[in-house]
Tab-separated table of C-alpha atoms in Angstrom:
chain	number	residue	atom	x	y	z
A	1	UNK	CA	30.059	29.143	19.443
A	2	UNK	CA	32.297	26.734	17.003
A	3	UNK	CA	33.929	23.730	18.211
A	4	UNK	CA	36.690	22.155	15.693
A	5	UNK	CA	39.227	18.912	15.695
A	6	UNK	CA	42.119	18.254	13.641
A	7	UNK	CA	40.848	16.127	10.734
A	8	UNK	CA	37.051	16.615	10.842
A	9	UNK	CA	35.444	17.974	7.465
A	10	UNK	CA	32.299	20.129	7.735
A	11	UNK	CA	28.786	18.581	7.355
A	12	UNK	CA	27.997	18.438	3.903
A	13	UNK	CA	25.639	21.275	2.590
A	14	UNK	CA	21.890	19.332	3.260
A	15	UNK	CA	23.318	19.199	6.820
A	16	UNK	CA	23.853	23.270	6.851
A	17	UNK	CA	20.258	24.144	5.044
A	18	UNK	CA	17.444	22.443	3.495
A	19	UNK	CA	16.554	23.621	-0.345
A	20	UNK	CA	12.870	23.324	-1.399
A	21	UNK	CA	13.255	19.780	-3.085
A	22	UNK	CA	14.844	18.436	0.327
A	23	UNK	CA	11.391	19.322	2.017
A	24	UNK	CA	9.242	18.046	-1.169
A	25	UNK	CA	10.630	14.788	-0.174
A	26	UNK	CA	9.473	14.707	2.677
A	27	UNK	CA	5.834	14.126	1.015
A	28	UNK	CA	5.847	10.506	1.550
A	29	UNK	CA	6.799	10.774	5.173
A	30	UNK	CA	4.521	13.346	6.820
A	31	UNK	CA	1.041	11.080	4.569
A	32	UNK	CA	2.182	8.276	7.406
A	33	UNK	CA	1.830	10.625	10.094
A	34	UNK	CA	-0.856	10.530	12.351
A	35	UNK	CA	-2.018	14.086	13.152
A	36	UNK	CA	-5.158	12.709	15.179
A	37	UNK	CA	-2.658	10.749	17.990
A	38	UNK	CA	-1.299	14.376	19.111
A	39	UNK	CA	-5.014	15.181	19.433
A	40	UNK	CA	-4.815	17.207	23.183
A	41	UNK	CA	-8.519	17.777	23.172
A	42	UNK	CA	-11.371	18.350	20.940
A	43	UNK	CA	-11.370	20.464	18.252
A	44	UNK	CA	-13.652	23.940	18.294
A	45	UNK	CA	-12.758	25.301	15.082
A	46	UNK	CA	-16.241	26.496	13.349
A	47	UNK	CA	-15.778	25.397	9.676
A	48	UNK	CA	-16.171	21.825	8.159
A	49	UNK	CA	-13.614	19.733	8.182
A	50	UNK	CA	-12.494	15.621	8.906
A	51	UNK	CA	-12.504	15.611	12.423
A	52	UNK	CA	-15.131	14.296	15.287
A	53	UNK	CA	-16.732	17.598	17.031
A	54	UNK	CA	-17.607	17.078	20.629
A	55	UNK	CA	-21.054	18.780	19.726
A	56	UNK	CA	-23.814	16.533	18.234
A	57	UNK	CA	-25.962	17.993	15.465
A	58	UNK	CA	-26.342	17.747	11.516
A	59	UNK	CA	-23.109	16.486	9.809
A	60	UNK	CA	-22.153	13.714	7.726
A	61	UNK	CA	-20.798	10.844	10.368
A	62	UNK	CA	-23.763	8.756	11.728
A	63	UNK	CA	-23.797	8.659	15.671
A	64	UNK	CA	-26.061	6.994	17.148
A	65	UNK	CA	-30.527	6.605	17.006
A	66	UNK	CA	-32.239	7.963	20.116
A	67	UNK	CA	-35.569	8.345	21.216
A	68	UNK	CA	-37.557	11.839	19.653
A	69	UNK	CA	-37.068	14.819	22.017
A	70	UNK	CA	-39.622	18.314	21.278
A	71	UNK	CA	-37.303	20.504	18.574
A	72	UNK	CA	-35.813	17.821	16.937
A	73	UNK	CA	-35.354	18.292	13.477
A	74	UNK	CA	-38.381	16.361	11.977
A	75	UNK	CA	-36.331	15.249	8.963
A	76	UNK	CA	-33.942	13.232	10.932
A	77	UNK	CA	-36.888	10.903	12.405
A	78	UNK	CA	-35.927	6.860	11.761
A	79	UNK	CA	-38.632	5.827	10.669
A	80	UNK	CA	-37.696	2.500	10.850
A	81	UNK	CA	-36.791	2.125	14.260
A	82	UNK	CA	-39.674	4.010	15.064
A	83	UNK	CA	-42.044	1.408	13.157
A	84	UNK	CA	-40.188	-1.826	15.208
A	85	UNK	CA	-40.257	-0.001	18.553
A	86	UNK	CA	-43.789	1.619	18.273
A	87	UNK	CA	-42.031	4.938	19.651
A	88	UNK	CA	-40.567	7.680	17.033
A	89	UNK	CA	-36.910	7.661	16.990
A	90	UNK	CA	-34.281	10.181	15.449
A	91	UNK	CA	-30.912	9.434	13.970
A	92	UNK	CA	-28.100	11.854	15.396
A	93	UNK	CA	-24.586	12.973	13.519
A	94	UNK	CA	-21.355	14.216	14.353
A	95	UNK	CA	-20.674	17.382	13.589
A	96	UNK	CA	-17.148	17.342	11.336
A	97	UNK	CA	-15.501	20.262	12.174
A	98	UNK	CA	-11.842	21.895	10.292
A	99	UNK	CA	-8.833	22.217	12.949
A	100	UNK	CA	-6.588	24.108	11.197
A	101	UNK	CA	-2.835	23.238	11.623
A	102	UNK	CA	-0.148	25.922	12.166
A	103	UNK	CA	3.373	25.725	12.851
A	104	UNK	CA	6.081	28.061	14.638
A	105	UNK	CA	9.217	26.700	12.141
A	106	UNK	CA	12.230	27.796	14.328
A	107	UNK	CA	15.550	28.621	12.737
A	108	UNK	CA	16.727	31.400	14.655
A	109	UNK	CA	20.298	31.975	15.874
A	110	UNK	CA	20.236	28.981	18.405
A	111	UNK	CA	19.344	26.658	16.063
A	112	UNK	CA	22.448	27.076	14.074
A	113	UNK	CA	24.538	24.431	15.088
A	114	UNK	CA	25.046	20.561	15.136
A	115	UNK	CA	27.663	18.067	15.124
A	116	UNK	CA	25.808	15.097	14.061
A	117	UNK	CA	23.112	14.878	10.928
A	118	UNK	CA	22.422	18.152	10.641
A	119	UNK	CA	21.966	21.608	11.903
A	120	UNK	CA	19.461	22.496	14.443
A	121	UNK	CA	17.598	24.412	12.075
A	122	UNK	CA	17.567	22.060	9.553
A	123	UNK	CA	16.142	19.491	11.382
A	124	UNK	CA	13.144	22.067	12.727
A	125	UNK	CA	12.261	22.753	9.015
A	126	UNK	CA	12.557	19.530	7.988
A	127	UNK	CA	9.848	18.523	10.687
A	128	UNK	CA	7.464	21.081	10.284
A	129	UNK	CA	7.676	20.276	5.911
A	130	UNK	CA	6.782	16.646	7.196
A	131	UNK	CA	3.613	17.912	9.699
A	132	UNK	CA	2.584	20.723	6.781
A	133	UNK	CA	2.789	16.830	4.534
A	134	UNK	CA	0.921	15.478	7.208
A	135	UNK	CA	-1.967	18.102	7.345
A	136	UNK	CA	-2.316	18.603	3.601
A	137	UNK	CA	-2.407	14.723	3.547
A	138	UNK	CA	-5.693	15.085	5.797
A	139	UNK	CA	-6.963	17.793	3.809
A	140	UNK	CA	-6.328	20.436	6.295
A	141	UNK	CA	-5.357	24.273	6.146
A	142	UNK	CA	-1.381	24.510	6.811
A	143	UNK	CA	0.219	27.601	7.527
A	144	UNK	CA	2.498	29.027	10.118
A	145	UNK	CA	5.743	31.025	11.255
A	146	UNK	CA	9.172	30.442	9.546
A	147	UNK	CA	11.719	32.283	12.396
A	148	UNK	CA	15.189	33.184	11.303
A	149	UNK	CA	17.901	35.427	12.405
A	150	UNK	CA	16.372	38.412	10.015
A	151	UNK	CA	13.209	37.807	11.895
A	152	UNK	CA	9.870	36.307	11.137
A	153	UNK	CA	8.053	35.289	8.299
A	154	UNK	CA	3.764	34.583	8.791
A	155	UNK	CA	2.018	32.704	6.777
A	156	UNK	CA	-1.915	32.080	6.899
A	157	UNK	CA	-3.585	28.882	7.101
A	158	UNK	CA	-4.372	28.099	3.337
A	159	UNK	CA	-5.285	24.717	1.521
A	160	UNK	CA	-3.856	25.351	-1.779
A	161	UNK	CA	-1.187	23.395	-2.938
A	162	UNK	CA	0.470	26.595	-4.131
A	163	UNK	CA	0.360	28.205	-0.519
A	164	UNK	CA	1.813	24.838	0.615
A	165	UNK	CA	4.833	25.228	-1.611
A	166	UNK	CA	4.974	28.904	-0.868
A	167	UNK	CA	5.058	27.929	3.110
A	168	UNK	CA	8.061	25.101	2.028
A	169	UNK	CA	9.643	27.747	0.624
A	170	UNK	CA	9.321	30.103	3.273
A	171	UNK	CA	10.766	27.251	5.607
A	172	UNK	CA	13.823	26.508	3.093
A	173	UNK	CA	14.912	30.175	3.191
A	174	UNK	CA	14.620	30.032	6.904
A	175	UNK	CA	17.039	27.418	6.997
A	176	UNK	CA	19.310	29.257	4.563
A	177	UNK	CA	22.955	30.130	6.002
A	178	UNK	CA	26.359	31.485	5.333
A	179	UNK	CA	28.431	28.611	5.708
A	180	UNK	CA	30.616	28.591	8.624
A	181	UNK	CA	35.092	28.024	8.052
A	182	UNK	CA	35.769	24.052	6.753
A	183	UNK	CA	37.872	23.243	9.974
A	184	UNK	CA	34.787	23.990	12.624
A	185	UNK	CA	31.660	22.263	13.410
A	186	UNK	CA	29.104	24.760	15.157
A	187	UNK	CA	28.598	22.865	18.650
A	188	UNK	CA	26.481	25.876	21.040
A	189	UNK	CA	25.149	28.750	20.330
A	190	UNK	CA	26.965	31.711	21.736
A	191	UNK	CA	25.419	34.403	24.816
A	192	UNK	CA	23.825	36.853	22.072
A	193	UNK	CA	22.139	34.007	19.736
A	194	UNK	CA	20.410	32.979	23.362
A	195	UNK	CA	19.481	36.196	23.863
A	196	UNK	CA	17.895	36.853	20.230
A	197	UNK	CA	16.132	33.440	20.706
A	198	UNK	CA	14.810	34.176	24.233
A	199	UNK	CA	13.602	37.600	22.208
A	200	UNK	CA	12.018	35.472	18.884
A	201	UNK	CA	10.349	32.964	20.699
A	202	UNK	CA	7.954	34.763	23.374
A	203	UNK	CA	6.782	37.268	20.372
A	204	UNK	CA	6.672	34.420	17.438
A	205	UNK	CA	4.607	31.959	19.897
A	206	UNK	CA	2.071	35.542	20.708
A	207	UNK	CA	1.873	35.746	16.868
A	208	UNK	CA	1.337	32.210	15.601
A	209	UNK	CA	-1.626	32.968	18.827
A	210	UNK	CA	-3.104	35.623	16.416
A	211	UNK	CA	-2.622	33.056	13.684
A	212	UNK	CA	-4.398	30.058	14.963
A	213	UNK	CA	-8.213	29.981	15.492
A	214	UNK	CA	-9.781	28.960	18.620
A	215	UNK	CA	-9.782	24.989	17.909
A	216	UNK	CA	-6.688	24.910	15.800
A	217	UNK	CA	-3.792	22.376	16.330
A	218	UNK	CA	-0.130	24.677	17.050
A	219	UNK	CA	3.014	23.016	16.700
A	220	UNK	CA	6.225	24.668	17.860
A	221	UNK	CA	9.461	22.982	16.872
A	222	UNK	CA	12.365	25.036	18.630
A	223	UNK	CA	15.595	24.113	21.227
A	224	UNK	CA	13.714	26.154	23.367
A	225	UNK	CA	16.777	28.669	24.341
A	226	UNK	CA	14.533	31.306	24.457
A	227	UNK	CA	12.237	29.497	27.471
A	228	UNK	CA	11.628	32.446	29.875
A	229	UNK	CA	8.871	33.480	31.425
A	230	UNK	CA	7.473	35.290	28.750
A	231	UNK	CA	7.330	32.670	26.905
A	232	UNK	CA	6.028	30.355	29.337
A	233	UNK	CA	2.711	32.870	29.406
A	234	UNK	CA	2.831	32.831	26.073
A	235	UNK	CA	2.112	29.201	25.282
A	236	UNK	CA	0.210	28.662	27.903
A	237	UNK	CA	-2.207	31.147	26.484
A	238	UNK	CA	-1.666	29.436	23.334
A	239	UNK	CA	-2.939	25.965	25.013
A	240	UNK	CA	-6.027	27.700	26.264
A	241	UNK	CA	-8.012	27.291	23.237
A	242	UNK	CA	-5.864	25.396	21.110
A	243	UNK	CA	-4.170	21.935	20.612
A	244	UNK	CA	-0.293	22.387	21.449
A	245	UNK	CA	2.036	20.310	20.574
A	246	UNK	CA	5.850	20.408	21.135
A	247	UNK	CA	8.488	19.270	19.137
A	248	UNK	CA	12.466	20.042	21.338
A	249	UNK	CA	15.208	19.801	18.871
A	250	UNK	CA	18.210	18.835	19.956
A	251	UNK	CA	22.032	17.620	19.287
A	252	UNK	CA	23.600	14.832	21.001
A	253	UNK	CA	26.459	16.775	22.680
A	254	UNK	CA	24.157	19.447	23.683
A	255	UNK	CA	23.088	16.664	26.348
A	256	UNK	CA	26.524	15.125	26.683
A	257	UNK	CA	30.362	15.727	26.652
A	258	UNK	CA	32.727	15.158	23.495
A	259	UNK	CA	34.792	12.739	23.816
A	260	UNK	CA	38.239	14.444	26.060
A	261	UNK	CA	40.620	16.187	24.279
A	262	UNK	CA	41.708	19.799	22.794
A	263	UNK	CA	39.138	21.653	20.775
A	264	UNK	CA	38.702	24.726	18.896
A	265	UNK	CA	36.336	27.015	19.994
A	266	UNK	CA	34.830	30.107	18.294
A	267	UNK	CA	32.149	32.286	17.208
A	268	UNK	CA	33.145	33.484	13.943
A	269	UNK	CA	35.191	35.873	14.815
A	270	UNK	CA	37.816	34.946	17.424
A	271	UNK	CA	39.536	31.017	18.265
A	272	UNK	CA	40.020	29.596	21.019
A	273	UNK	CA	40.656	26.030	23.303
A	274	UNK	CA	38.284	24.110	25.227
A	275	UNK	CA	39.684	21.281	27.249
A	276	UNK	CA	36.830	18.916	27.789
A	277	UNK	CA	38.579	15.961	29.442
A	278	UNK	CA	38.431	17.757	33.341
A	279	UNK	CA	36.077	15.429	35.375
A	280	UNK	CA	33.737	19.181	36.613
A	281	UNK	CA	33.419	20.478	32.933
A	282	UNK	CA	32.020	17.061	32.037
A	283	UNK	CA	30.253	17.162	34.953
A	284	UNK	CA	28.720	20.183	34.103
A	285	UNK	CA	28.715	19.951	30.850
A	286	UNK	CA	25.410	18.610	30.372
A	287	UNK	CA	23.667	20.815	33.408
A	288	UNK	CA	22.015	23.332	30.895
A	289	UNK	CA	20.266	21.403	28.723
A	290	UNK	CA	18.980	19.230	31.301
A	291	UNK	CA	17.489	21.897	32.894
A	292	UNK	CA	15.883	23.593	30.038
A	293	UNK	CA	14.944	19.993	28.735
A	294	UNK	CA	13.089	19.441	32.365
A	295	UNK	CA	11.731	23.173	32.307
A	296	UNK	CA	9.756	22.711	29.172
A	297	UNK	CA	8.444	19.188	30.363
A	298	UNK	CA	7.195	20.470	33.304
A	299	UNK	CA	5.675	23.083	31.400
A	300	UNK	CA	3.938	20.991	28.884
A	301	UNK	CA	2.582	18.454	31.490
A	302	UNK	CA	0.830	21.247	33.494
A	303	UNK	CA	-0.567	22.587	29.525
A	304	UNK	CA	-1.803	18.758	28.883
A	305	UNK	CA	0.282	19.290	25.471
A	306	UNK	CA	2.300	16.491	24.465
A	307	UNK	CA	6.276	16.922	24.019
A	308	UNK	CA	8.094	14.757	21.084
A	309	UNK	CA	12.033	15.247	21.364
A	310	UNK	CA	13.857	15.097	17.906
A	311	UNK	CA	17.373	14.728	17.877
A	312	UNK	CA	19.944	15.975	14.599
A	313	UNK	CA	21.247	12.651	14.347
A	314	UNK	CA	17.459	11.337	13.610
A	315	UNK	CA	15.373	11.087	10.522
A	316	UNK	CA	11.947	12.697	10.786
A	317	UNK	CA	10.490	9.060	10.125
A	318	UNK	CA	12.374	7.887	13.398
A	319	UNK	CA	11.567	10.997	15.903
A	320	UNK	CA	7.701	10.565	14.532
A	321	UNK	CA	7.602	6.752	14.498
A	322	UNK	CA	5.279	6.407	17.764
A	323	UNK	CA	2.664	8.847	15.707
A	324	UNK	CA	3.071	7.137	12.032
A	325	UNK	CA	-0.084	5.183	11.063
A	326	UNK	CA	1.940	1.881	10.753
A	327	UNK	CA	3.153	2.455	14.359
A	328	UNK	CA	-0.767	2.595	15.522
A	329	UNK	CA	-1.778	0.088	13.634
């Protein structure tokens, strides 16, 4: 669904999709962000890597010296320690250990709207460019799920600068749209978009679970339209094993009325007027997204996963501030 007002121009075109050099910039951005502060629990990925393992063994970060237990490994003795304390001692590591990041990018037929900053969509992509940054920055594999209205694109968790760019790619054509008329501003989406979303998310969230290792850290950045139960199971079988983390996109009159008045309403085929200056349609106007908003917190608090909301009016550097190094610092 459209919604129009004499005199308003369209969003300009980096509001209505993001090209590849758009999500390049973002470089600088996602190298402040923090991955390790959306940490939900310990990693248990297998492979080495520049996080803190919960198990103690050989590795390169220096733990802590301890007194020598039978099957120690004889090389690790301090000898030392052992000589001041008259009692052999052995030095213990961390195990470093590779959490692989992947993302579910959503741009499906939900996302398509926004009436200030930018789409929906563009904003999700725009996000998960900045976390892919973010990982790469930290030297960690990056790969994921672009979702679009033609369906779903998967992508590995790779390393290579060339499958990053491949994976911004991916996320730019996601993005990509048929612009809508000049005199309307997408505002909703309409009954069937919430239905196609309510069908992408459940199955894209149970693929990005064949995706991501035991150990790995998912991101999902959707509106969450497509919250059902199914998908409900499905990230909570994502959180078993895995970090979660969720990013809710969001515009600004999703959660609240425009101002009163006349507007055009449509959804791209046939016009029509919405009076939104009745005191029970502003009311009400706000009822859904509350709701769905409230649904997925009380579904991430039960899943331990932490929820950051991102609104199309914001810059990824403001929604991600409380996570940027500087912030912690």
């Amino acid at each position: 669904m459209q919604l129009a007002r004499a005199g308003r121009s369209r969003p300009a075109g980096s509001a209505l999709a993001a090209s590849v050099a758009d999500l390049v910039a973002l470089q600088g951005a996602g190298e402040r962000i923090d991955l390790e502060s959306l940490r939900g629990r310990r990693t248990r990925a297998l492979l080495a890597g520049p996080y803190r393992s919960p198990f103690r063994g050989r590795g390169i970060e220096f733990d802590e010296v301890r007194a020598y237990r039978p099957g120690d490994d004889a090389r690790f003795i301090d000898w030392r320690v052992s000589a001041r304390r008259g009692r052999v001692y052995t030095k213990l590591f961390h195990e470093d250990r590779e959490r692989p990041v992947l993302i579910l990018a959503d741009a499906g037929p939900s996302m398509r709207f926004g009436t200030r900053g930018c789409f929906k969509s563009v904003a999700a992509v725009r996000a998960a460019a900045t976390l892919s940054f973010a990982a790469h920055h930290a030297s960690d594999r990056i790969g994921g799920i672009a979702l679009s209205p033609a369906g779903r694109e998967e992508f590995p968790a790779r390393r290579r600068q060339r499958d990053l760019l491949r994976w911004l790619a991916a996320l730019a054509q996601a993005s990509s749209i048929a612009l809508a008329p000049a005199s309307s501003i997408a505002l909703a989406p309409a009954s069937s978009a919430e239905g196609a979303a309510a069908d992408g998310l459940a199955a894209a969230v149970a693929r990005l679970s064949k995706l991501a290792q035991s150990g790995s850290h998912a991101i999902l950045i959707s509106d969450f339209y497509g919250l059902d139960d199914a998908a409900r199971l499905e990230i909570a079988r994502l959180a078993q094993h895995r970090q979660v983390t969720c990013v809710l996109v969001y515009d600004p009159l999703e959660a609240e009325a425009p101002p009163p008045g006349r507007y055009r309403v449509s959804d791209g085929a046939q016009v029509s007027a919405l009076e939104t200056g009745g005191r029970a349609t502003r009311e009400h106007w706000g009822q859904h997204f509350h709701a769905r908003r409230e649904a997925l917190r009380a579904l991430c608090v039960e899943q331990h996963v932490p929820l950051l909301p991102l609104r199309t009016d914001q810059s990824v550097v403001q929604a991600f501030a409380p996570v940027t190094r500087r912030a912690r610092a």
